Amino acid sequence: MKSNIYSILVFAIGLTISYLISIQLTQEEKLLQQENIKTDVKTISFNIRDSIENHAEQIQLLVNRWHSIDDINKNWQADSDALIRINQFIKTIKLFPLIAEAQFDLPDHALITSDSEMARKRQLRARNHLPMDSAEVISSFIYASRASYSPDNEMEMELNLQFPIVIDEVLIAYVEAPLNINKLLRYKLDTYQITNYFALSENGIPLFSFLPEKMHINKITEQFTLSIYGQNWELMIWSITSPHEKDLFIILTILISFLAAISVKLLTLNIALYKKDIDNNDQLKRVDDECKSSQAKLIQSNKLASLGEIAAGIAHEINQPLQVICIHTDMCMDNLGSGNYHLVENSFKAIMTQSERIEKIVKQVGSFGRDSELDNYQKENPNDIFNNVISIVINQYKQDQVELRQVIPPSLPLLFCNKTQIEQVLINLLINARDSVETSEKKVVFFKAHVQDHNLYIQVSDSGTGIDPNKVNDIFTPFYTTKPLGKGTGLGLSISYSIIHQHKGEIKVSSEIGHGSIFTVILPFEKRTVTRI
């Protein structure tokens, strides 16, 4: 017995010494690599900004040629056709008038018009970042709206560039040209002007990503804010190599293999003893039946417990539209008393909008909270599932000051599943990730999805403290929890494992002390025979 203990102790000491030597040898190489990454960040950001500015200047030269409304009417068609013909990243160019539309003699598709006062207000509200007076316009200044999906292809993002036209010191219109961001950046990649893995987002909305399928999304080496005509984009850079990673991998593999051999031996002995004790087949069958019948109840209980943990966020989400409704109700009373009936209609519309918002929230929570056994397996849109899950937990994340970063394709194939059960699994993982980063300096949770080998891969990872490698195999055991007393029931991961198993999928976990944890859910897209819980 002692020899085994001494052998394990010596093996651990040797592994520790080897690891420290490896760290010492690779420290200089790591510093050099970090300097290279910083240079790559500057190169990519300059490349993107310079390319967009070059295309914008090309359009500005065209706009500067027009010195009167007659010039615009006369040369619009020829000039815009020439621009679109020589610029592969721009499909349309339009004019947003600030004076009477009748003064412009342009094709219908080239003039942004409004058929009602309400539509005109919506158009102006969407352009509230633009100066509407010539005194506020900076000469030859270029503006831009927030990036949005292309109306022709929802997988493409466009940056709408806007150019003021001032004639005789009067601001008469804005020329608007949507620049295809995805096509521009793919061209940069195809021509090897950009070779690093990176992702662009704006206010948490993904704009473009160039990542390998199996990239560890926690390994962001550098994050940088990229300003484009008043819009701030987040540029994230990933490192694809690490010094002496192969050597460390071999050492860790030996350790894991050794621990796995011991675990298998202990597990085999445990199973033999367990089977020996259960010598009554009838009793075993009865216990199994009772377990199956109670497991469905545990799933529902866990679901309600999850709602309890995020109830504060849901209440905050409902409280906001309620406050707006109260304000507009008071405004209705005041306007009715003073005879301002035209303002009452606006207040009623605002009240209806906020009521629909509350209805949507209650419907999402109610759909999640209902008994999942009542739901059938059918084809579901994964993006709808992700949106429902994020809308339920996002306010709790904000209250706890936890950042949720998403790398999700805008469209995914349909998934054959029980929608509410998959939502329950993802909410369990997101709640655990939130709790894991509670004491971290950087409270960041990553949510990533991609398609590989006819399967949907979903990753939830965090920047928390991580899990002891010796305890990773225990986290899916019922009633086992690493949370403080009273913080968790220890059923969330066990139930999640059962749900994914019945969907013929897999749930995997990898963790490292001090570097957080990664939970990966793998679900098949095609319909398979499922086992009901």
Coordinates of C-alpha atoms in Angstrom, one line a residue, residues 88-437:
Q88 CA -17.7 45.1 -56.1
F89 CA -18.6 45.8 -52.5
I90 CA -21.4 48.3 -53.2
K91 CA -24.7 47.1 -54.8
T92 CA -26.8 50.2 -54.4
I93 CA -26.6 53.9 -53.8
K94 CA -29.5 56.0 -52.6
L95 CA -30.5 59.6 -51.8
F96 CA -32.2 60.6 -48.5
P97 CA -33.7 64.1 -49.2
L98 CA -34.0 66.8 -46.5
I99 CA -35.9 69.2 -48.8
A100 CA -39.0 68.7 -51.0
E101 CA -38.8 65.3 -52.8
A102 CA -40.4 66.8 -55.9
Q103 CA -37.1 68.7 -56.7
F104 CA -35.3 65.5 -57.4
D105 CA -35.8 63.7 -60.7
L106 CA -34.3 60.3 -59.8
P107 CA -35.4 56.7 -60.4
D108 CA -37.8 55.3 -57.8
H109 CA -35.3 52.9 -56.4
A110 CA -32.7 55.6 -55.9
L111 CA -34.7 58.0 -53.7
I112 CA -35.6 57.1 -50.1
T113 CA -39.2 58.4 -49.8
S114 CA -41.9 58.1 -47.2
D115 CA -45.7 57.7 -47.8
S116 CA -46.7 59.0 -44.4
E117 CA -45.6 61.3 -41.6
M118 CA -45.1 58.3 -39.3
A119 CA -42.8 56.6 -41.8
R120 CA -40.9 59.9 -42.2
K121 CA -40.4 60.1 -38.4
R122 CA -39.1 56.5 -38.4
Q123 CA -36.6 57.3 -41.1
L124 CA -35.4 60.4 -39.2
R125 CA -35.2 58.5 -35.9
A126 CA -33.0 55.9 -37.6
R127 CA -30.7 58.7 -38.7
N128 CA -30.7 60.7 -35.4
H129 CA -26.9 60.5 -35.5
L130 CA -26.8 62.7 -38.6
P131 CA -26.7 66.6 -38.4
M132 CA -29.9 68.0 -40.0
D133 CA -28.6 71.6 -40.3
S134 CA -25.8 72.7 -42.6
A135 CA -24.2 74.7 -39.8
E136 CA -23.6 71.4 -37.9
V137 CA -22.1 69.6 -40.9
I138 CA -18.3 69.3 -41.1
S139 CA -17.0 69.8 -44.6
S140 CA -16.4 66.6 -46.4
F141 CA -17.2 64.6 -43.3
I142 CA -18.5 61.0 -43.7
Y143 CA -21.0 59.4 -41.3
A144 CA -22.1 55.8 -40.8
S145 CA -25.0 54.0 -39.3
R146 CA -24.7 50.9 -37.1
A147 CA -24.0 47.7 -39.1
S148 CA -27.1 45.7 -40.1
Y149 CA -28.0 42.6 -42.0
S150 CA -28.2 42.9 -45.8
P151 CA -31.9 42.8 -47.1
D152 CA -30.7 40.5 -49.9
N153 CA -28.8 38.0 -47.6
E154 CA -29.4 37.8 -43.8
M155 CA -25.9 36.2 -43.5
E156 CA -24.2 39.3 -44.8
M157 CA -23.5 42.5 -42.7
E158 CA -23.5 46.0 -44.3
L159 CA -22.1 49.3 -43.1
N160 CA -24.3 52.1 -44.3
L161 CA -22.0 55.1 -45.3
Q162 CA -23.7 58.5 -45.4
F163 CA -22.4 61.6 -47.2
P164 CA -23.9 65.1 -46.7
I165 CA -24.7 67.3 -49.8
V166 CA -24.5 71.0 -49.1
I167 CA -25.5 73.4 -51.9
D168 CA -25.5 77.2 -51.3
E169 CA -25.0 76.6 -47.6
V170 CA -28.1 74.5 -47.4
L171 CA -28.0 70.8 -46.4
I172 CA -30.3 69.3 -49.0
A173 CA -29.8 65.5 -48.7
Y174 CA -27.5 62.6 -47.7
V175 CA -26.1 60.1 -50.1
E176 CA -26.3 56.6 -48.6
A177 CA -24.2 53.6 -49.8
P178 CA -24.2 50.2 -47.9
L179 CA -20.7 48.6 -47.9
N180 CA -20.8 44.8 -47.8
I181 CA -18.5 44.1 -44.7
N182 CA -18.5 40.3 -45.2
K183 CA -17.6 40.4 -48.8
L184 CA -14.8 43.0 -48.2
L185 CA -13.2 41.0 -45.4
R186 CA -13.5 37.7 -47.3
Y187 CA -11.6 39.4 -50.1
K188 CA -8.9 40.4 -47.6
L189 CA -8.6 36.8 -46.5
D190 CA -8.6 35.4 -50.0
T191 CA -5.8 37.8 -51.1
Y192 CA -3.8 37.0 -47.9
Q193 CA -3.9 40.6 -46.7
I194 CA -5.2 39.2 -43.4
T195 CA -4.0 35.8 -42.2
N196 CA -4.8 35.8 -38.5
Y197 CA -7.9 34.3 -36.9
F198 CA -10.2 37.2 -35.7
A199 CA -13.8 38.2 -35.1
L200 CA -15.6 41.6 -35.3
S201 CA -18.6 42.6 -33.3
E202 CA -20.6 45.7 -32.5
N203 CA -22.4 46.1 -29.2
G204 CA -22.3 42.3 -28.8
I205 CA -23.7 41.6 -32.3
P206 CA -21.3 39.5 -34.5
L207 CA -20.3 41.2 -37.7
F208 CA -17.7 38.8 -39.1
S209 CA -15.6 35.9 -37.8
F210 CA -12.7 33.9 -39.2
L211 CA -12.2 31.0 -36.8
P212 CA -11.3 27.3 -37.1
E213 CA -14.0 24.9 -36.0
K214 CA -12.2 23.6 -32.9
M215 CA -10.8 26.9 -31.8
H216 CA -10.7 27.3 -27.9
I217 CA -12.7 30.5 -27.7
N218 CA -11.2 31.4 -24.4
K219 CA -7.8 32.0 -25.9
I220 CA -8.3 35.6 -27.0
T221 CA -4.8 37.0 -27.1
E222 CA -5.8 40.6 -27.7
Q223 CA -9.0 42.7 -27.9
F224 CA -9.1 46.0 -29.6
T225 CA -11.7 48.8 -30.2
L226 CA -11.8 49.8 -33.8
S227 CA -13.5 53.2 -34.6
I228 CA -15.1 53.6 -38.0
Y229 CA -16.8 56.9 -38.7
G230 CA -18.2 57.2 -35.2
Q231 CA -19.1 53.5 -34.8
N232 CA -17.0 51.4 -32.3
W233 CA -16.3 47.8 -33.3
E234 CA -14.7 45.2 -31.1
L235 CA -11.8 43.3 -32.8
M236 CA -10.9 40.0 -31.1
I237 CA -7.7 38.2 -32.1
W238 CA -7.0 34.5 -31.4
S239 CA -3.6 32.8 -31.1
I240 CA -3.4 29.4 -32.9
T241 CA -0.1 28.3 -31.4
S242 CA 1.5 28.1 -28.0
P243 CA 5.2 27.5 -27.2
H244 CA 6.1 23.8 -26.5
E245 CA 2.5 22.9 -26.5
K246 CA 3.3 19.5 -27.9
D247 CA 5.7 18.7 -25.0
L248 CA 3.3 19.8 -22.4
F249 CA 0.5 17.8 -24.1
I250 CA 2.6 14.6 -23.9
I251 CA 3.3 15.2 -20.2
L252 CA -0.3 15.8 -19.4
T253 CA -1.3 12.8 -21.5
I254 CA 0.9 10.5 -19.5
L255 CA -0.6 11.9 -16.3
I256 CA -4.2 11.6 -17.5
S257 CA -3.5 8.0 -18.8
F258 CA -2.1 7.0 -15.4
L259 CA -5.1 8.5 -13.6
A260 CA -7.5 7.0 -16.0
A261 CA -6.0 3.5 -15.5
I262 CA -6.4 3.8 -11.8
S263 CA -10.0 5.2 -12.2
V264 CA -10.9 2.3 -14.5
K265 CA -9.6 -0.3 -12.0
L266 CA -11.4 1.4 -9.1
L267 CA -14.6 1.7 -11.2
T268 CA -14.4 -2.0 -12.1
L269 CA -14.1 -3.0 -8.5
N270 CA -16.9 -0.7 -7.5
I271 CA -19.2 -2.1 -10.2
A272 CA -18.4 -5.7 -9.2
L273 CA -19.2 -4.9 -5.5
Y274 CA -22.4 -3.1 -6.6
K275 CA -23.6 -6.0 -8.7
K276 CA -22.8 -8.5 -6.0
D277 CA -24.9 -6.5 -3.5
I278 CA -27.9 -6.2 -5.9
D279 CA -28.7 -10.0 -6.0
N280 CA -32.4 -9.5 -6.3
N281 CA -33.4 -8.8 -9.9
D282 CA -36.9 -7.8 -8.9
Q283 CA -35.7 -5.3 -6.5
L284 CA -33.3 -3.8 -9.1
K285 CA -36.1 -3.5 -11.6
R286 CA -38.4 -1.8 -9.1
V287 CA -35.6 0.7 -8.2
D288 CA -35.0 1.4 -11.9
D289 CA -38.7 2.0 -12.6
E290 CA -38.9 4.3 -9.6
C291 CA -35.8 6.2 -10.8
K292 CA -37.3 6.7 -14.3
S293 CA -40.6 8.0 -12.9
S294 CA -38.9 10.4 -10.5
Q295 CA -36.4 11.6 -13.1
A296 CA -39.0 13.5 -15.1
K297 CA -40.1 15.2 -11.9
L298 CA -36.5 16.1 -11.1
I299 CA -36.2 17.7 -14.5
Q300 CA -39.2 19.9 -13.9
S301 CA -38.0 20.8 -10.4
N302 CA -34.6 21.7 -11.7
K303 CA -36.2 23.9 -14.3
L304 CA -38.3 25.8 -11.7
A305 CA -35.1 26.1 -9.5
S306 CA -33.3 27.7 -12.5
L307 CA -36.1 30.2 -12.9
G308 CA -35.9 31.0 -9.2
E309 CA -32.2 31.8 -9.6
I310 CA -32.8 34.2 -12.4
A311 CA -36.1 35.5 -11.1
A312 CA -34.5 38.9 -10.2
G313 CA -33.4 39.4 -13.8
I314 CA -36.8 38.5 -15.1
A315 CA -38.5 40.8 -12.7
H316 CA -36.2 43.6 -13.7
E317 CA -36.9 42.9 -17.4
I318 CA -40.7 43.2 -16.7
N319 CA -40.4 46.2 -14.4
Q320 CA -38.9 48.4 -17.2
P321 CA -41.9 48.2 -19.6
L322 CA -44.3 48.6 -16.5
Q323 CA -42.6 51.9 -15.6
V324 CA -43.0 53.1 -19.2
I325 CA -46.7 52.1 -19.1
C326 CA -47.2 54.0 -15.9
I327 CA -45.5 57.1 -17.3
H328 CA -47.6 57.1 -20.5
T329 CA -50.8 56.4 -18.5
D330 CA -50.1 59.6 -16.5
M331 CA -49.4 61.4 -19.8
C332 CA -52.8 60.2 -21.2
M333 CA -54.6 61.6 -18.1
D334 CA -52.8 65.0 -18.5
N335 CA -53.4 65.2 -22.2
L336 CA -57.0 64.2 -22.0
G337 CA -57.5 67.0 -19.4
S338 CA -55.7 69.6 -21.5
G339 CA -57.3 68.5 -24.8
N340 CA -54.1 67.3 -26.5
Y341 CA -55.8 64.3 -28.0
H342 CA -53.2 63.9 -30.7
L343 CA -50.7 63.1 -28.0
V344 CA -53.0 60.5 -26.4
E345 CA -52.7 58.3 -29.5
N346 CA -48.9 58.3 -29.2
S347 CA -49.1 57.3 -25.5
F348 CA -51.5 54.5 -26.3
K349 CA -49.2 53.1 -29.0
A350 CA -46.3 53.2 -26.5
I351 CA -48.4 51.4 -23.9
M352 CA -49.4 48.7 -26.5
T353 CA -45.7 48.3 -27.5
Q354 CA -44.6 47.8 -23.9
S355 CA -47.6 45.5 -23.2
E356 CA -46.5 43.3 -26.1
R357 CA -43.0 43.3 -24.7
I358 CA -44.3 42.0 -21.3
E359 CA -46.4 39.4 -23.1
K360 CA -43.4 38.2 -25.0
I361 CA -41.3 37.9 -21.7
V362 CA -44.1 36.0 -19.9
K363 CA -44.6 33.7 -22.9
Q364 CA -40.9 32.9 -23.0
V365 CA -40.7 32.2 -19.3
G366 CA -44.0 30.3 -19.3
S367 CA -42.9 28.1 -22.3
F368 CA -39.6 27.3 -20.5
G369 CA -41.3 26.6 -17.2
R370 CA -44.0 24.2 -18.5
D371 CA -43.6 20.4 -18.2
S372 CA -41.2 19.3 -21.0
E373 CA -42.9 15.9 -21.2
L374 CA -45.8 17.7 -22.8
D375 CA -43.6 18.8 -25.7
N376 CA -43.1 16.7 -28.8
Y377 CA -39.8 16.1 -30.6
Q378 CA -39.8 18.2 -33.8
K379 CA -37.5 20.2 -36.0
E380 CA -36.6 23.5 -34.3
N381 CA -34.4 26.5 -35.3
P382 CA -31.3 26.5 -33.0
N383 CA -31.1 30.3 -33.3
D384 CA -34.6 30.6 -31.8
I385 CA -33.6 28.4 -28.9
F386 CA -30.4 30.5 -28.3
N387 CA -32.4 33.7 -28.4
N388 CA -35.0 32.4 -25.9
V389 CA -32.3 31.2 -23.5
I390 CA -30.3 34.4 -23.7
S391 CA -33.4 36.6 -23.2
I392 CA -34.2 34.7 -20.0
V393 CA -30.7 34.9 -18.4
I394 CA -29.3 38.2 -19.9
N395 CA -30.7 40.5 -17.3
Q396 CA -29.4 38.4 -14.4
Y397 CA -25.9 38.6 -16.2
K398 CA -26.2 42.4 -16.4
Q399 CA -27.2 42.6 -12.7
D400 CA -24.2 40.5 -11.7
Q401 CA -21.9 42.5 -14.1
V402 CA -21.1 39.4 -16.1
E403 CA -20.2 39.9 -19.8
L404 CA -21.7 37.4 -22.2
R405 CA -19.8 37.1 -25.5
Q406 CA -21.4 35.3 -28.4
V407 CA -19.9 33.7 -31.5
I408 CA -23.0 32.3 -33.2
P409 CA -23.6 32.0 -37.0
P410 CA -26.7 34.0 -38.1
S411 CA -28.4 30.8 -39.4
L412 CA -28.1 27.1 -38.6
P413 CA -29.8 24.0 -39.9
L414 CA -33.0 22.8 -38.2
L415 CA -32.4 20.5 -35.2
F416 CA -34.7 17.6 -34.3
C417 CA -35.2 17.9 -30.5
N418 CA -37.4 18.7 -27.5
K419 CA -37.0 22.5 -27.5
T420 CA -37.8 23.1 -23.8
Q421 CA -35.4 20.4 -22.7
I422 CA -32.5 21.8 -24.7
E423 CA -33.3 25.3 -23.4
Q424 CA -33.1 23.8 -19.9
V425 CA -29.6 22.3 -20.5
L426 CA -28.3 25.6 -21.9
I427 CA -29.8 27.7 -19.0
N428 CA -28.2 25.2 -16.5
L429 CA -24.8 25.7 -18.2
L430 CA -25.1 29.5 -18.4
I431 CA -26.2 29.7 -14.7
N432 CA -23.2 27.6 -13.7
A433 CA -20.9 29.7 -15.8
R434 CA -22.2 32.9 -14.2
D435 CA -21.7 31.4 -10.7
S436 CA -18.2 30.3 -11.7
V437 CA -17.0 33.8 -12.5

